[in-house]
Short mmCIF file of C-alpha atoms in Angstrom, two decimals:
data_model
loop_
_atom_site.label_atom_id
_atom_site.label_comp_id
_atom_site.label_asym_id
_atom_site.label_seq_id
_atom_site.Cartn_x
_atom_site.Cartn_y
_atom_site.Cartn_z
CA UNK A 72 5.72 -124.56 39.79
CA UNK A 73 9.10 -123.28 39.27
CA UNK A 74 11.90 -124.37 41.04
CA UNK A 75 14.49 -122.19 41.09
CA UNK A 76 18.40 -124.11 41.50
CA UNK A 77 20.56 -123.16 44.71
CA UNK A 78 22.18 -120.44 45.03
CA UNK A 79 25.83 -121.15 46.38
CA UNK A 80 26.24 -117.76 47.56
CA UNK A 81 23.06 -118.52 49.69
CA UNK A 82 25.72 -120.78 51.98
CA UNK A 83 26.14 -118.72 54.94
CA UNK A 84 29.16 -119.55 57.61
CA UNK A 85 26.54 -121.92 59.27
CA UNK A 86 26.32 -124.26 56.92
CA UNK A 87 23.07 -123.54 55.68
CA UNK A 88 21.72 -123.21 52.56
CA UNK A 89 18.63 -121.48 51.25
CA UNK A 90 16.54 -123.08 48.85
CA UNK A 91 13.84 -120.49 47.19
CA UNK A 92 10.43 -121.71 45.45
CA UNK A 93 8.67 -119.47 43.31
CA UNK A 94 4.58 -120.03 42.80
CA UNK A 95 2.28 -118.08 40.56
CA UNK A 96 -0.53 -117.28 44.08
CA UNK A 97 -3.39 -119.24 41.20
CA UNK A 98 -1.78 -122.43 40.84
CA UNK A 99 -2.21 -123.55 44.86
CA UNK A 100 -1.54 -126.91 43.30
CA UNK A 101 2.13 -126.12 43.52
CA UNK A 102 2.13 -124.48 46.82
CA UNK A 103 0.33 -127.75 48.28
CA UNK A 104 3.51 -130.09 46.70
CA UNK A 105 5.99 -127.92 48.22
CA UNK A 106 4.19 -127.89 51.12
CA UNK A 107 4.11 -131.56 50.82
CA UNK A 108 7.52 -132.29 50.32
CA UNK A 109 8.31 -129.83 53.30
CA UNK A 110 6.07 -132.74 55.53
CA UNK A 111 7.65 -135.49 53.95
CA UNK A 112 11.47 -134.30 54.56
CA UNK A 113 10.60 -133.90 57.78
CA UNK A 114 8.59 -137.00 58.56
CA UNK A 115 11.91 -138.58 56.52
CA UNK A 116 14.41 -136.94 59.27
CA UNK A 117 12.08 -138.61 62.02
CA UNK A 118 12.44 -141.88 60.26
CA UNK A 119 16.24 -141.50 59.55
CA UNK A 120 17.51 -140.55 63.26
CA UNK A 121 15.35 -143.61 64.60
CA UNK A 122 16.88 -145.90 62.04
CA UNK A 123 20.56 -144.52 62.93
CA UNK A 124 20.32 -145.76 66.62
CA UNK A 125 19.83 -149.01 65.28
CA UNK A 126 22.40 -148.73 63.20
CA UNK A 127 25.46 -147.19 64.42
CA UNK A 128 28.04 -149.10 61.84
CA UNK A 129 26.55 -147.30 58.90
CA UNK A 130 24.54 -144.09 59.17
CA UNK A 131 21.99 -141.91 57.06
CA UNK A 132 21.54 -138.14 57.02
CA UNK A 133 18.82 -136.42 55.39
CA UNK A 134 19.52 -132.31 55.99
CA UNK A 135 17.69 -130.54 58.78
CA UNK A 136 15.10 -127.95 57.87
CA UNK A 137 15.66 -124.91 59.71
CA UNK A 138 13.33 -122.26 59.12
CA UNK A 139 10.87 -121.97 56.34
CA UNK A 140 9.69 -118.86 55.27
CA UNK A 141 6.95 -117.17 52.56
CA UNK A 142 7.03 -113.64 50.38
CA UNK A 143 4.10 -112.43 48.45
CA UNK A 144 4.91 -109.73 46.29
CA UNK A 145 2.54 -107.67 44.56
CA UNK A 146 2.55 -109.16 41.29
CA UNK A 147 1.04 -112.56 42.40
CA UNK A 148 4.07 -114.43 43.23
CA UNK A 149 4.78 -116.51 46.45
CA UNK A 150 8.08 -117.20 47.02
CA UNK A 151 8.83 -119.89 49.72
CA UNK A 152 12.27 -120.23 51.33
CA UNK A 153 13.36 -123.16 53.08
CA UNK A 154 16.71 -122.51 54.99
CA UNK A 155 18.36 -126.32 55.43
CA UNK A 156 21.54 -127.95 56.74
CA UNK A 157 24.35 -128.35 53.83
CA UNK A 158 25.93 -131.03 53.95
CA UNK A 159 29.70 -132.46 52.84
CA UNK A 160 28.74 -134.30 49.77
CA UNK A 161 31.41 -136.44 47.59
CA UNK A 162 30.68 -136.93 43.85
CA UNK A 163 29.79 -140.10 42.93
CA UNK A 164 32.70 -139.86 40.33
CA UNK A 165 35.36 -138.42 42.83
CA UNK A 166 35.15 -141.23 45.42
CA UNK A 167 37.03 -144.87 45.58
CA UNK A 168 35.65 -147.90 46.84
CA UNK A 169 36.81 -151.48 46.51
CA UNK A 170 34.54 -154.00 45.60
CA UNK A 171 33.35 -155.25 48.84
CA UNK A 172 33.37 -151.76 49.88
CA UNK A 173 30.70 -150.91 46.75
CA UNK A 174 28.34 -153.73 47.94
CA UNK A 175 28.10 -153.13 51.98
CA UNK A 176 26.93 -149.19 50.49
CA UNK A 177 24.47 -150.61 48.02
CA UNK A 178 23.33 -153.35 50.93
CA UNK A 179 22.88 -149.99 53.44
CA UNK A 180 21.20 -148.45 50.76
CA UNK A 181 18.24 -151.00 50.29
CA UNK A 182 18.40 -151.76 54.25
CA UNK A 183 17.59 -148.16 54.96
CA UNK A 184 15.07 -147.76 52.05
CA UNK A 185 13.50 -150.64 52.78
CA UNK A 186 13.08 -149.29 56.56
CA UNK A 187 11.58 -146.17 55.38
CA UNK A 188 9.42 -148.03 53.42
CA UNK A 189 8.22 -150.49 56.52
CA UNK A 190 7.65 -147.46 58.15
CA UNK A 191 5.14 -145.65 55.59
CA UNK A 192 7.31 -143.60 53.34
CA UNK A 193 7.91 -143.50 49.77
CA UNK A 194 10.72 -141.67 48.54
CA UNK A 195 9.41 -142.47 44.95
CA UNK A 196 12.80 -140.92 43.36
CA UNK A 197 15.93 -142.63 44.74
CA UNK A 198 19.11 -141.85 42.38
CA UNK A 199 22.42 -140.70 41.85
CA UNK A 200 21.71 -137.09 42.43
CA UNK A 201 19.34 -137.52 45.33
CA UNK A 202 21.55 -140.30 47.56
CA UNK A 203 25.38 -139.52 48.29
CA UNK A 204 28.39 -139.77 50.19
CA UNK A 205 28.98 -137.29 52.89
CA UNK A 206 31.98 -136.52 54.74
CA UNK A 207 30.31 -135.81 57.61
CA UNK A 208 31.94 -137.03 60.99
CA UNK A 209 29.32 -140.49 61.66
CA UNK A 210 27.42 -140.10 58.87
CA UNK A 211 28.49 -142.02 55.89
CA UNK A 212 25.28 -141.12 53.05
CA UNK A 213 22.99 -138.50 52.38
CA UNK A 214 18.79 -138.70 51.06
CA UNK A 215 17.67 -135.56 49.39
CA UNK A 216 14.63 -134.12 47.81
CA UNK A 217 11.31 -135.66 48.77
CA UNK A 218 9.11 -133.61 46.01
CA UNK A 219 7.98 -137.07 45.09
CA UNK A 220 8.00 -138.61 48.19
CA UNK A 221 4.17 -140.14 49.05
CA UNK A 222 3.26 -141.67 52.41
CA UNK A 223 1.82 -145.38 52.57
CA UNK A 224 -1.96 -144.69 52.21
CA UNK A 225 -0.92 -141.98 49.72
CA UNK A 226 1.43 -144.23 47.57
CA UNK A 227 -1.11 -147.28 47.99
CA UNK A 228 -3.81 -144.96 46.14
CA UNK A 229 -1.80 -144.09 43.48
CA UNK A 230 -0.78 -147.61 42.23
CA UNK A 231 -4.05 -148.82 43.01
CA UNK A 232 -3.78 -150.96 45.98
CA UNK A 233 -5.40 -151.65 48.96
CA UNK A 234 -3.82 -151.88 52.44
CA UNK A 235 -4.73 -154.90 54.72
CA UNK A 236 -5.04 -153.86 58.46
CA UNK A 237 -2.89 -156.15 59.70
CA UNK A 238 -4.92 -155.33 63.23
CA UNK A 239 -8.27 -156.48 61.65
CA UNK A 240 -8.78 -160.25 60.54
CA UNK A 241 -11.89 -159.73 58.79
CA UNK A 242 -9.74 -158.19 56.34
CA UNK A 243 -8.75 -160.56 53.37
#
């Protein structure tokens, strides 16, 4: 599919953003992963606001999904807009941190990964463009785009594991 960049003249006063995803109607292949990813972001701002009350000292925000909305046009295009929170980011390169300061972010960073990950979801694409600072009152980092993101029966299939049911002994 093609995925179009934002638009910053999308922002509105609200601080929203509009992100637009345009899908030849044939290829439902494409629709399905943005459909997908629209599931995972959301099961991923579940995940995130119950991990935040346990941890007050050092929180994550992944941006709320508004509205979500489709256009067909007549020359078999689908366009799919998701309106979602913007958030304050700070460049990686624009912000200071002391040594100690760099390893209790990279410490949060694993702790909260490895919570989504206890909890069934894959992000499956964790870097410098996709986790940030924010600036935004408690919130102290930001997860974006879960195109790749896979939940745990999902991502199990794909690498070619089985699950144990950890409810089931006869499983060994």
């Amino acid at each position: 599919y093609k995925r179009n960049k934002i638009d910053t003249s999308i922002v509105n006063n609200n601080n929203k953003i509009i992100k637009n995803f345009v899908c030849y109607k044939k290829h439902s292949d494409s629709i399905k992963k943005i459909l997908n990813e629209i599931i995972m972001h959301k099961f991923a701002i579940e995940l995130t606001n119950e991990y935040n009350e346990n941890n007050p000292d050092f929180k994550f925000k992944v941006p709320i999904i508004y509205n979500i909305y489709f256009s067909i046009d007549p020359t078999d295009y689908i366009t799919i807009y998701i309106e979602m929170e913007k958030l304050n980011e700070i460049k990686w390169n624009t912000i200071k941190l002391n040594d100690k300061e760099i390893i209790n972010s990279y410490d949060n960073i694993i702790k909260y990964l490895e919570f989504l990950r206890a909890n069934g979801l894959f992000h499956n694409d964790t870097h410098r463009d996709n986790l940030f600072f924010i600036n935004d009152g408690d919130y102290k980092m930001g997860l974006i785009d879960f195109g790749q993101s896979s939940t745990e029966s999902l991502h199990a299939s794909i690498i070619g594991i089985k699950i144990k049911n950890n409810n089931n002994n006869n499983n060994k």
